[in-house]
Tab-separated table of C-alpha atoms and ligand atoms in Angstrom:
chain	number	residue	atom	x	y	z
P	299	MET	CA	96.571	39.388	3.062
P	300	SER	CA	98.188	40.938	6.073
P	301	VAL	CA	94.757	42.092	7.347
P	302	LEU	CA	93.552	38.479	7.259
P	303	ALA	CA	96.638	37.290	9.152
P	304	VAL	CA	96.041	39.905	11.849
P	305	LEU	CA	92.385	38.857	12.118
P	306	VAL	CA	93.253	35.154	12.479
P	307	ALA	CA	95.864	35.973	15.130
P	308	ALA	CA	93.312	38.067	17.065
P	309	VAL	CA	90.656	35.282	17.034
P	310	ALA	CA	93.264	32.656	18.004
P	311	SER	CA	94.529	34.720	20.883
P	312	SER	CA	90.969	35.369	22.115
P	313	LEU	CA	90.375	31.607	22.140
P	314	VAL	CA	93.441	30.877	24.236
P	315	ALA	CA	92.356	31.200	27.800
P	316	PRO	CA	94.326	33.658	29.791
P	317	GLY	CA	95.632	32.224	33.016
P	318	PRO	CA	94.639	28.718	34.301
P	319	PHE	CA	91.592	27.285	32.484
P	320	ARG	CA	89.952	24.904	35.026
P	321	TYR	CA	86.737	24.259	33.211
P	322	LEU	CA	87.777	21.364	30.949
P	323	PRO	CA	86.880	18.541	33.457
P	324	MET	CA	83.356	20.023	33.661
P	325	LEU	CA	82.583	19.661	29.981
P	326	PRO	CA	81.476	15.980	30.303
P	327	ALA	CA	78.926	17.089	32.926
P	328	VAL	CA	77.550	19.692	30.492
P	329	ILE	CA	77.486	17.150	27.655
P	330	LEU	CA	75.671	14.604	29.838
P	331	THR	CA	73.119	17.180	30.958
P	332	ALA	CA	72.571	18.293	27.367
P	333	LEU	CA	72.037	14.724	26.230
P	334	LEU	CA	69.560	13.955	28.990
P	335	THR	CA	67.722	17.098	30.107
P	336	ARG	CA	66.268	20.417	29.012
P	337	ARG	CA	67.806	23.875	28.423
P	338	PHE	CA	66.898	25.145	31.880
P	339	VAL	CA	68.917	22.361	33.568
P	340	ILE	CA	71.811	22.904	31.148
P	341	GLY	CA	71.902	26.598	32.069
P	342	LEU	CA	71.847	25.670	35.743
P	343	THR	CA	74.724	23.209	35.302
P	344	ILE	CA	76.873	25.763	33.459
P	345	GLY	CA	76.095	28.344	36.150
P	346	LEU	CA	77.074	25.913	38.952
P	347	CYS	CA	80.323	25.013	37.128
P	348	VAL	CA	81.230	28.705	36.844
P	349	VAL	CA	80.426	29.422	40.514
P	350	PHE	CA	82.335	26.356	41.703
P	351	THR	CA	85.392	27.222	39.585
P	352	LEU	CA	85.383	30.852	40.689
P	353	LEU	CA	85.230	29.757	44.333
P	354	THR	CA	87.968	27.143	44.052
P	355	THR	CA	90.446	28.781	41.678
P	356	ALA	CA	92.926	31.529	42.459
P	357	TYR	CA	93.031	33.839	39.413
P	358	ALA	CA	95.660	36.542	38.947
P	359	SER	CA	93.004	39.121	38.241
P	360	SER	CA	89.212	39.325	38.108
P	361	ALA	CA	89.480	40.105	34.345
P	362	GLU	CA	91.167	36.754	33.935
P	363	ALA	CA	88.441	34.981	35.949
P	364	VAL	CA	85.650	36.681	33.983
P	365	LEU	CA	87.281	35.925	30.631
P	366	ASN	CA	87.697	32.251	31.534
P	367	ALA	CA	84.104	32.039	32.761
P	368	VAL	CA	82.739	33.699	29.602
P	369	LEU	CA	84.873	31.477	27.387
P	370	PHE	CA	83.570	28.383	29.208
P	371	THR	CA	79.944	29.539	29.170
P	372	VAL	CA	79.959	30.259	25.418
P	373	GLY	CA	81.875	27.077	24.560
P	374	ALA	CA	79.708	24.903	26.857
P	375	TRP	CA	76.478	26.395	25.441
P	376	ILE	CA	77.579	25.750	21.859
P	377	LEU	CA	78.447	22.184	22.843
P	378	ALA	CA	75.075	21.784	24.590
P	379	GLU	CA	73.209	23.099	21.511
P	380	PHE	CA	75.112	20.617	19.392
P	381	CYS	CA	74.100	17.812	21.768
P	382	LEU	CA	70.473	19.000	21.713
P	383	THR	CA	70.503	18.970	17.906
P	384	LEU	CA	71.912	15.447	18.012
P	385	ARG	CA	69.087	14.415	20.350
P	386	ARG	CA	66.475	15.963	18.040
P	387	GLN	CA	67.981	14.207	15.032
P	388	LYS	CA	67.991	10.898	16.882
P	389	LYS	CA	64.356	11.322	17.899
P	390	ARG	CA	63.427	12.133	14.286
P	391	ALA	CA	65.406	9.153	13.042
P	392	ASP	CA	63.658	6.876	15.581
P	393	ARG	CA	60.264	8.195	14.486
P	394	MET	CA	61.151	7.631	10.842
P	395	THR	CA	62.396	4.119	11.561
P	396	ARG	CA	59.136	3.295	13.328
P	397	ARG	CA	57.099	4.788	10.454
P	398	ILE	CA	59.116	2.868	7.869
P	399	ALA	CA	58.718	-0.346	9.893
P	400	ALA	CA	54.947	0.213	10.076
P	401	GLN	CA	54.778	0.950	6.336
P	402	ASP	CA	56.882	-2.083	5.644
P	403	ALA	CA	54.564	-4.275	7.738
P	404	LEU	CA	51.554	-2.747	5.954
P	405	LEU	CA	53.135	-3.323	2.563
P	406	LYS	CA	53.932	-6.913	3.467
P	407	THR	CA	50.318	-7.467	4.570
P	408	VAL	CA	49.010	-5.874	1.365
P	409	LEU	CA	51.368	-7.916	-0.762
P	410	ALA	CA	50.314	-11.056	1.057
P	411	THR	CA	46.619	-10.390	0.467
P	412	VAL	CA	46.326	-8.291	-2.704
P	413	PRO	CA	47.203	-9.908	-6.008
P	414	VAL	CA	49.992	-7.758	-7.504
P	415	VAL	CA	51.706	-8.186	-10.863
P	416	THR	CA	54.583	-6.027	-12.094
P	417	LEU	CA	55.043	-5.764	-15.850
P	418	GLU	CA	57.899	-4.624	-18.031
P	419	ILE	CA	57.011	-1.815	-20.412
P	420	ASP	CA	56.689	-4.394	-23.231
P	421	GLY	CA	53.873	-6.116	-21.299
P	422	THR	CA	55.787	-9.174	-20.054
P	423	VAL	CA	55.485	-10.203	-16.436
P	424	HIS	CA	58.399	-8.990	-14.323
P	425	ARG	CA	57.074	-10.485	-11.071
P	426	MET	CA	53.858	-11.922	-9.788
P	427	ASN	CA	53.200	-12.319	-6.064
P	428	SER	CA	51.856	-15.588	-4.689
P	429	THR	CA	48.280	-14.221	-4.328
P	430	ALA	CA	48.192	-13.225	-7.994
P	431	ALA	CA	49.753	-16.530	-9.004
P	432	ALA	CA	47.039	-18.364	-7.043
P	433	LEU	CA	44.413	-16.310	-8.884
P	434	PHE	CA	45.705	-17.550	-12.238
P	435	ALA	CA	46.397	-21.056	-10.818
P	436	LEU	CA	50.086	-20.657	-11.760
P	437	GLU	CA	53.442	-21.171	-10.075
P	438	GLU	CA	54.864	-17.786	-9.035
P	439	LYS	CA	58.022	-18.265	-11.089
P	440	ALA	CA	56.255	-19.755	-14.110
P	441	ALA	CA	54.635	-16.407	-14.910
P	442	THR	CA	57.881	-14.407	-15.079
P	443	GLY	CA	58.809	-13.370	-18.607
P	444	ARG	CA	55.442	-14.391	-20.111
P	445	PRO	CA	53.245	-11.765	-21.808
P	446	PHE	CA	50.484	-10.668	-19.430
P	447	ASN	CA	48.078	-10.918	-22.367
P	448	GLU	CA	48.289	-14.703	-22.042
P	449	MET	CA	46.588	-14.272	-18.670
P	450	SER	CA	44.182	-11.536	-19.762
P	451	PRO	CA	43.898	-11.519	-23.574
P	452	ALA	CA	41.881	-8.293	-23.825
P	453	PHE	CA	44.135	-6.298	-21.501
P	454	ASP	CA	45.714	-3.398	-23.370
P	455	LEU	CA	48.791	-1.669	-21.977
P	456	THR	CA	49.275	0.790	-24.840
P	457	ALA	CA	46.716	3.304	-23.635
P	458	LEU	CA	48.175	3.040	-20.165
P	459	ILE	CA	51.745	3.686	-21.265
P	460	SER	CA	50.811	6.670	-23.448
P	461	GLY	CA	49.200	8.442	-20.463
P	462	ALA	CA	52.359	7.961	-18.463
P	463	ASP	CA	52.201	11.115	-16.343
P	464	GLU	CA	49.608	9.946	-13.871
P	465	ALA	CA	50.585	7.885	-10.858
P	466	VAL	CA	47.554	5.607	-10.824
P	467	TYR	CA	45.450	4.535	-13.774
P	468	GLY	CA	42.177	2.698	-14.053
P	469	PRO	CA	42.217	1.438	-17.628
P	470	GLN	CA	38.773	1.093	-19.168
P	471	ALA	CA	37.686	-2.520	-19.159
P	472	PRO	CA	36.071	-3.700	-22.380
P	473	THR	CA	32.798	-5.008	-20.928
P	474	ASP	CA	30.765	-4.131	-17.868
P	475	ASP	CA	33.788	-2.614	-16.121
P	476	TYR	CA	35.737	-5.802	-15.672
P	477	TRP	CA	38.549	-7.702	-17.360
P	478	SER	CA	38.596	-11.378	-18.018
P	479	GLY	CA	41.430	-13.392	-16.441
P	480	VAL	CA	42.401	-16.813	-17.801
P	481	ARG	CA	43.549	-19.522	-15.385
P	482	ALA	CA	46.150	-22.148	-16.258
P	483	ASP	CA	43.357	-24.662	-16.960
P	484	GLY	CA	41.705	-22.279	-19.456
P	485	SER	CA	38.755	-21.306	-17.217
P	486	THR	CA	38.067	-17.572	-16.927
P	487	PHE	CA	37.147	-15.236	-14.099
P	488	PRO	CA	36.193	-11.534	-13.898
P	489	MET	CA	38.707	-9.132	-12.353
P	490	SER	CA	39.229	-5.413	-11.940
P	491	VAL	CA	42.668	-3.872	-12.473
P	492	GLN	CA	44.250	-0.775	-10.906
P	493	CYS	CA	47.557	0.284	-12.459
P	494	GLY	CA	50.475	2.486	-11.552
P	495	ARG	CA	54.051	3.135	-12.689
P	496	ALA	CA	56.991	2.502	-10.401
P	497	PRO	CA	60.746	2.747	-10.948
P	498	GLY	CA	62.237	-0.712	-11.580
P	499	PRO	CA	65.504	-2.051	-10.164
P	500	GLU	CA	67.282	-1.742	-13.549
P	501	GLY	CA	66.422	1.910	-14.053
P	502	SER	CA	63.496	1.463	-16.461
P	503	ASP	CA	59.935	1.889	-15.182
P	504	LEU	CA	57.685	-1.041	-14.288
P	505	ILE	CA	53.904	-1.145	-14.512
P	506	VAL	CA	52.294	-2.287	-11.267
P	507	LEU	CA	48.903	-3.981	-11.555
P	508	CYS	CA	46.729	-4.537	-8.477
P	509	LEU	CA	44.055	-7.104	-9.330
P	510	THR	CA	40.712	-7.814	-7.641
P	511	ASP	CA	38.904	-11.076	-8.228
P	512	LEU	CA	35.258	-10.163	-8.882
P	513	THR	CA	33.906	-13.736	-8.970
P	514	ARG	CA	32.109	-13.450	-5.624
P	515	TRP	CA	30.508	-10.099	-6.533
P	516	HIS	CA	29.453	-11.422	-9.909
P	517	LYS	CA	27.883	-14.486	-8.322
P	518	ALA	CA	26.008	-12.347	-5.775
P	519	ASP	CA	24.928	-10.019	-8.559
P	520	GLU	CA	23.713	-12.924	-10.643
P	521	GLN	CA	21.749	-14.355	-7.705
P	522	ALA	CA	20.147	-10.962	-7.053
P	523	ARG	CA	19.216	-10.677	-10.728
P	524	GLU	CA	17.727	-14.178	-10.717
P	525	LEU	CA	15.681	-13.416	-7.603
P	526	HIS	CA	14.551	-10.166	-9.166
P	527	ALA	CA	13.397	-11.973	-12.318
P	528	GLN	CA	11.569	-14.573	-10.220
P	529	LEU	CA	9.869	-11.861	-8.179
P	530	ASN	CA	8.841	-10.050	-11.338
P	531	LYS	CA	7.220	-13.202	-12.683
P	532	VAL	CA	5.398	-13.804	-9.403
P	533	TRP	CA	4.362	-10.144	-9.348
P	534	ARG	CA	2.799	-10.455	-12.814
P	535	LEU	CA	0.899	-13.593	-11.812
P	536	ASN	CA	-0.182	-12.125	-8.488
P	537	SER	CA	-1.419	-8.915	-10.023
P	538	LEU	CA	-3.250	-10.814	-12.752
P	539	GLY	CA	-4.852	-12.938	-9.996
P	540	GLU	CA	-5.795	-9.825	-8.068
P	541	MET	CA	-7.276	-8.203	-11.168
P	542	ALA	CA	-9.188	-11.395	-11.953
P	543	ALA	CA	-10.547	-11.413	-8.385
P	544	THR	CA	-11.610	-7.787	-8.720
P	545	LEU	CA	-13.167	-8.442	-12.116
P	546	ALA	CA	-15.001	-11.488	-10.751
P	547	HIS	CA	-16.270	-9.404	-7.861
P	548	GLU	CA	-17.251	-6.400	-10.014
P	549	LEU	CA	-18.806	-8.430	-12.865
P	550	ASN	CA	-20.715	-10.752	-10.585
P	551	GLN	CA	-23.481	-8.219	-9.971
P	552	PRO	CA	-24.146	-7.133	-13.589
P	553	LEU	CA	-23.927	-10.744	-14.778
P	554	SER	CA	-26.435	-11.857	-12.113
P	555	ALA	CA	-28.699	-8.903	-12.967
P	556	ALA	CA	-28.543	-9.760	-16.679
P	557	ALA	CA	-29.437	-13.407	-15.869
P	558	THR	CA	-32.382	-12.236	-13.730
P	559	TYR	CA	-33.682	-9.943	-16.563
P	560	LEU	CA	-33.353	-12.752	-19.055
P	561	HIS	CA	-35.233	-15.023	-16.694
P	562	ALA	CA	-38.034	-12.426	-16.365
P	563	GLY	CA	-38.134	-12.147	-20.169
P	564	GLN	CA	-38.451	-15.916	-20.420
P	565	VAL	CA	-41.427	-15.854	-18.021
P	566	ASP	CA	-43.087	-13.139	-20.156
P	567	LEU	CA	-42.499	-15.168	-23.266
P	568	GLU	CA	-44.410	-18.093	-21.708
P	569	LYS	CA	-47.504	-15.982	-22.443
P	570	ALA	CA	-46.769	-16.051	-26.148
P	571	GLY	CA	-47.160	-19.862	-26.142
P	572	ALA	CA	-45.624	-21.815	-29.016
P	573	LEU	CA	-44.789	-18.552	-30.851
P	574	GLY	CA	-42.162	-17.716	-28.210
P	575	ASP	CA	-40.483	-21.135	-28.135
P	576	ASN	CA	-37.563	-20.105	-30.321
P	577	ALA	CA	-36.960	-16.865	-28.352
P	578	ARG	CA	-37.131	-18.807	-25.046
P	579	THR	CA	-34.447	-21.231	-26.249
P	580	LEU	CA	-32.243	-18.316	-27.319
P	581	ILE	CA	-32.692	-16.681	-23.903
P	582	GLU	CA	-31.868	-19.980	-22.185
P	583	GLN	CA	-28.665	-20.169	-24.196
P	584	SER	CA	-27.834	-16.545	-23.293
P	585	LYS	CA	-28.280	-17.356	-19.576
P	586	ALA	CA	-25.963	-20.370	-19.940
P	587	GLN	CA	-23.339	-18.157	-21.619
P	588	LEU	CA	-23.567	-15.592	-18.794
P	589	LEU	CA	-23.016	-18.321	-16.191
P	590	ARG	CA	-20.083	-19.593	-18.221
P	591	ALA	CA	-18.542	-16.112	-18.317
P	592	GLY	CA	-18.717	-15.958	-14.484
P	593	LYS	CA	-17.152	-19.409	-14.179
P	594	ILE	CA	-14.318	-18.521	-16.572
P	595	ILE	CA	-13.339	-15.492	-14.481
P	596	ARG	CA	-13.483	-17.457	-11.235
P	597	ARG	CA	-11.485	-20.316	-12.754
P	598	MET	CA	-8.871	-17.879	-14.023
P	599	ARG	CA	-8.395	-16.538	-10.522
P	600	GLU	CA	-8.139	-20.033	-9.078
P	601	LEU	CA	-5.541	-20.985	-11.684
P	602	LEU	CA	-3.433	-17.915	-10.999
P	603	SER	CA	-3.611	-18.333	-7.257
P	604	MET	CA	-2.557	-22.010	-7.579
P	605	GLU	CA	0.719	-20.920	-9.175
P	606	SER	CA	3.952	-21.589	-7.215
P	607	ARG	CA	2.377	-22.643	-3.936
P	608	SER	CA	4.965	-24.413	-1.816
P	609	MET	CA	4.675	-23.606	1.860
P	610	GLY	CA	7.716	-24.841	3.754
P	611	GLN	CA	9.994	-24.167	6.691
P	612	GLU	CA	12.094	-21.057	6.127
P	613	ARG	CA	14.219	-18.736	8.239
P	614	ALA	CA	12.455	-15.369	8.358
P	615	SER	CA	15.660	-13.340	8.683
P	616	ARG	CA	17.360	-15.176	5.812
P	617	MET	CA	14.412	-14.657	3.447
P	618	ILE	CA	14.627	-10.912	4.180
P	619	GLU	CA	18.434	-10.714	4.107
P	620	ASP	CA	18.462	-12.361	0.679
P	621	LEU	CA	16.400	-9.404	-0.520
P	622	ALA	CA	19.017	-6.877	0.644
P	623	PRO	CA	20.478	-6.284	-2.862
P	624	ILE	CA	16.974	-5.720	-4.223
P	625	PHE	CA	16.104	-3.334	-1.377
P	626	THR	CA	19.358	-1.475	-2.081
P	627	MET	CA	18.427	-1.249	-5.750
P	628	ILE	CA	14.939	0.074	-4.932
P	629	GLY	CA	16.283	2.524	-2.320
P	630	SER	CA	19.267	3.838	-4.252
P	631	SER	CA	17.115	4.881	-7.212
P	632	GLN	CA	15.495	7.445	-4.849
P	633	ASP	CA	18.459	8.005	-2.492
P	634	VAL	CA	16.723	6.246	0.370
P	635	PRO	CA	18.637	3.940	2.734
P	636	VAL	CA	16.778	0.700	3.515
P	637	LEU	CA	18.021	-0.709	6.845
P	638	LEU	CA	17.456	-4.163	8.305
P	639	ASP	CA	17.001	-4.895	12.012
P	640	LEU	CA	16.176	-8.582	12.305
P	641	GLU	CA	16.073	-11.132	15.065
P	642	THR	CA	17.992	-14.056	13.608
P	643	VAL	CA	17.932	-16.752	16.289
P	644	ASP	CA	15.173	-19.393	16.314
P	645	ASP	CA	13.398	-17.580	13.497
P	646	ALA	CA	12.101	-20.629	11.602
P	647	VAL	CA	8.638	-19.904	10.167
P	648	ARG	CA	6.170	-21.459	7.742
P	649	ALA	CA	6.231	-19.545	4.510
P	650	GLU	CA	6.179	-19.618	0.753
P	651	ARG	CA	9.561	-18.070	0.236
P	652	ILE	CA	9.026	-16.273	-3.049
P	653	GLN	CA	5.482	-15.111	-2.217
P	654	PHE	CA	6.640	-13.746	1.141
P	655	GLN	CA	9.552	-11.980	-0.559
P	656	GLN	CA	7.127	-10.497	-3.086
P	657	ALA	CA	5.055	-9.053	-0.226
P	658	MET	CA	8.186	-7.579	1.389
P	659	VAL	CA	9.322	-5.983	-1.876
P	660	ASN	CA	5.857	-4.421	-2.317
P	661	LEU	CA	5.910	-2.913	1.173
P	662	VAL	CA	9.485	-1.646	0.884
P	663	ARG	CA	8.845	-0.138	-2.563
P	664	ASN	CA	5.783	1.711	-1.224
P	665	ALA	CA	7.756	2.936	1.815
P	666	VAL	CA	10.644	4.159	-0.356
P	667	GLU	CA	8.214	6.002	-2.638
P	668	ALA	CA	6.500	7.542	0.407
P	669	VAL	CA	9.739	8.974	1.873
P	670	SER	CA	11.396	9.936	-1.407
P	671	GLY	CA	12.272	13.647	-1.538
P	672	ARG	CA	11.767	14.177	2.201
P	673	PRO	CA	14.599	15.293	4.519
P	674	ASP	CA	16.627	12.363	5.946
P	675	PRO	CA	14.464	9.670	4.373
P	676	GLU	CA	14.750	6.224	5.915
P	677	VAL	CA	13.039	2.854	5.625
P	678	MET	CA	13.547	0.189	8.250
P	679	VAL	CA	12.627	-3.499	7.965
P	680	VAL	CA	12.225	-4.981	11.433
P	681	GLY	CA	11.802	-8.662	12.347
P	682	ARG	CA	11.006	-9.717	15.902
P	683	ILE	CA	9.943	-12.862	17.730
P	684	VAL	CA	6.938	-11.648	19.708
P	685	SER	CA	5.606	-14.926	21.086
P	686	PRO	CA	6.321	-18.661	20.965
P	687	THR	CA	4.116	-18.851	17.882
P	688	HIS	CA	4.579	-15.535	16.071
P	689	TYR	CA	7.403	-13.745	14.255
P	690	VAL	CA	6.352	-10.199	13.344
P	691	VAL	CA	7.740	-8.393	10.332
P	692	SER	CA	7.235	-4.651	9.886
P	693	VAL	CA	8.265	-2.094	7.297
P	694	GLU	CA	8.529	1.352	8.856
P	695	ASP	CA	9.186	4.677	7.178
P	696	ASN	CA	9.417	8.357	8.098
P	697	GLY	CA	7.121	9.502	5.300
P	698	PRO	CA	3.762	11.303	5.557
P	699	GLY	CA	1.913	8.210	6.837
P	700	LEU	CA	-1.695	7.497	5.869
P	701	THR	CA	-4.820	9.479	6.692
P	702	PRO	CA	-7.687	7.399	8.186
P	703	GLU	CA	-9.558	7.639	4.834
P	704	GLN	CA	-6.487	6.452	2.923
P	705	ALA	CA	-6.001	3.613	5.393
P	706	GLU	CA	-9.608	2.549	4.822
P	707	ARG	CA	-9.360	2.527	1.024
P	708	MET	CA	-5.759	1.391	0.549
P	709	PHE	CA	-6.507	-2.317	0.127
P	710	GLN	CA	-9.039	-1.742	-2.642
P	711	PRO	CA	-7.500	-2.750	-5.941
P	712	MET	CA	-6.966	0.101	-8.431
P	713	THR	CA	-6.787	2.653	-5.587
P	714	SER	CA	-3.597	4.658	-5.943
P	715	THR	CA	-2.386	8.158	-5.146
P	716	LYS	CA	0.516	7.775	-7.562
P	717	SER	CA	0.428	8.841	-11.172
P	718	GLY	CA	0.748	5.588	-13.086
P	719	GLY	CA	0.169	3.539	-9.903
P	720	MET	CA	-1.961	0.441	-10.451
P	721	GLY	CA	-3.081	0.295	-6.843
P	722	LEU	CA	-2.535	-3.462	-6.760
P	723	GLY	CA	0.495	-3.716	-4.448
P	724	LEU	CA	-1.285	-3.642	-1.127
P	725	SER	CA	-4.148	-5.907	-2.177
P	726	VAL	CA	-1.656	-8.469	-3.537
P	727	THR	CA	0.367	-8.120	-0.317
P	728	ARG	CA	-2.732	-8.607	1.804
P	729	THR	CA	-3.658	-11.773	-0.120
P	730	ILE	CA	-0.147	-13.169	0.396
P	731	VAL	CA	-0.125	-12.252	4.103
P	732	GLU	CA	-3.518	-13.894	4.608
P	733	SER	CA	-2.356	-17.054	2.824
P	734	HIS	CA	0.356	-17.195	5.524
P	735	GLY	CA	-2.230	-17.020	8.287
P	736	GLY	CA	-1.510	-13.379	9.094
P	737	ARG	CA	-3.239	-10.010	8.832
P	738	LEU	CA	-1.723	-6.928	7.214
P	739	LEU	CA	-1.962	-4.028	9.658
P	740	VAL	CA	-1.018	-0.392	9.253
P	741	ALA	CA	-0.123	1.965	12.101
P	742	LYS	CA	1.880	5.130	12.720
P	743	SER	CA	5.624	4.457	12.858
P	744	ALA	CA	7.786	5.833	15.699
P	745	SER	CA	8.981	8.597	13.353
P	746	GLY	CA	5.421	9.592	12.364
P	747	GLY	CA	5.331	7.752	9.032
P	748	ALA	CA	3.625	4.479	8.170
P	749	ALA	CA	4.397	1.075	9.699
P	750	PHE	CA	2.971	-1.916	7.835
P	751	SER	CA	3.229	-5.153	9.829
P	752	PHE	CA	2.088	-8.765	9.825
P	753	HIS	CA	3.017	-11.988	11.558
P	754	LEU	CA	4.314	-15.316	10.336
P	755	ILE	CA	3.681	-18.583	12.124
P	756	ARG	CA	6.831	-19.892	13.848
P	757	GLU	CA	7.984	-23.466	13.425
P	758	ALA	CA	9.198	-25.465	16.443
P	759	VAL	CA	12.049	-23.646	18.195
P	760	GLY	CA	15.510	-25.026	17.478
P	761	GLU	CA	14.544	-26.543	14.127
P	762	ASN	CA	16.183	-23.960	11.938
P	763	PRO	CA	16.616	-25.199	8.397
G	596	LIG	P1	0.356	1.705	-5.796
G	596	LIG	O1	1.706	1.594	-5.143
G	596	LIG	O2	0.341	1.256	-7.208
G	596	LIG	O3	-0.275	3.032	-5.614
G	596	LIG	P2	-0.531	0.118	-3.573
G	596	LIG	O4	-1.708	-0.775	-3.426
G	596	LIG	O5	0.780	-0.505	-3.301
G	596	LIG	O6	-0.577	0.668	-5.036
G	596	LIG	O7	-0.708	1.376	-2.641
G	596	LIG	C1	-1.939	2.047	-2.583
G	596	LIG	C2	-1.782	3.409	-1.968
G	596	LIG	O8	-1.507	3.293	-0.557
G	596	LIG	C3	-0.637	4.204	-2.506
G	596	LIG	O9	-1.000	4.887	-3.703
G	596	LIG	C4	-0.327	5.167	-1.370
G	596	LIG	O10	-1.195	6.293	-1.425
G	596	LIG	C5	-0.724	4.386	-0.143
G	596	LIG	N1	0.496	3.881	0.546
G	596	LIG	C6	1.006	2.641	0.460
G	596	LIG	N2	2.082	2.526	1.239
G	596	LIG	C7	2.289	3.719	1.825
G	596	LIG	C8	3.256	4.243	2.773
G	596	LIG	N3	4.266	3.499	3.253
G	596	LIG	N4	3.137	5.518	3.162
G	596	LIG	C9	2.124	6.296	2.683
G	596	LIG	N5	1.195	5.858	1.815
G	596	LIG	C10	1.249	4.595	1.386
């Protein structure tokens, strides 16, 4: 105990400045410097204070002067460090305040735009923000305290609550990855739900649901599916028409030859006189049947090519843009991006919308198949106004392109280099292009692949539908 008392007395006496201590009025200068500047300037200030005091003060001994100076220097430096720490803390606090303000603004924006519902653990609504209330066509307050199942009957919180460790959950929706929401008027809409747990104001946890209204996506998806079904139907009719045309062309020669042989036989039978009458009649009937067979095939082709003909004014870029979901579907199955680069102003053309779209799908499908498996595959659909009367559409790829022999044979029906390919796509496409007054051309694309192009006839400028 006595040792401690001696120690305290020694420290206290060392802190009491011997002789006159003239440094006190200089401390504010050190504090100010420490609050405003860097360590180098603080050191300089302390140094100047010491020099000034030594020059202006009469000390009893130099030991006294040195002791005072050292005491001041140490004390002033500790004070300066304290001020520097305060400055650092203030800077950090300012930064944090700014970050919190930014996060707060972000949160407010999110809450104003994202439908958010907080639920009690028993599944009743704790709070619903105005965006979520609008989604369910409810008053914000009216939802509080009601079971969330009234707004989404199939929604099941039990699985969510049992897996309580995770911060964010994506509960499995019952059908097609979406939940059904019920509006106040009983109508339903598809939505996706992201969930998380957050501490509530009363100590117990709340379940936070972030909802996304999927109506727009579903509508777009439905439209794409409808267009796809329509294109499939047109494809079947077009390919039947193309096959009928090929059959008519291929059968024409043997049918004509058979008719000629029968005719020659009839002439020979003339020599048999009355004996050959019966045979001649039979041959005549055979010839009539052969002619009928030819007519049937031709008629079939005419019928098929008459299907869905309705040439009208269309916007070239819009017809192609509407196909974007289908292009994406075709491309994504082979990991190939299909990009669009279309001129969209004054692009009114004369076209049969669905037939034109069928031709585009054929060309894009071929291009995607040609680039599939190659490094950096890419298919580009380009639309350009090239003259007052023509809008040119081209489908370009960076695949192997076509050899001159392939280019020569590619329009022949049933010519395909693909296993299982019917070889009808290009001949159907050519027929469609020609019915639009164009010509299907193939050239080398800028990237060394194939570029299939054709033109559409432009309608009067400024008359966009
Ligand atoms: P299919 O696709 O059933 O083979 P198509 O008439 O559409 O029938 O195509 C005929 C052939 O033309 C294809 O088998 C292919 O060899 C060739 N072809 C078509 N488009 C391309 C292309 N973009 N790049 C390379 N070859 C192509």
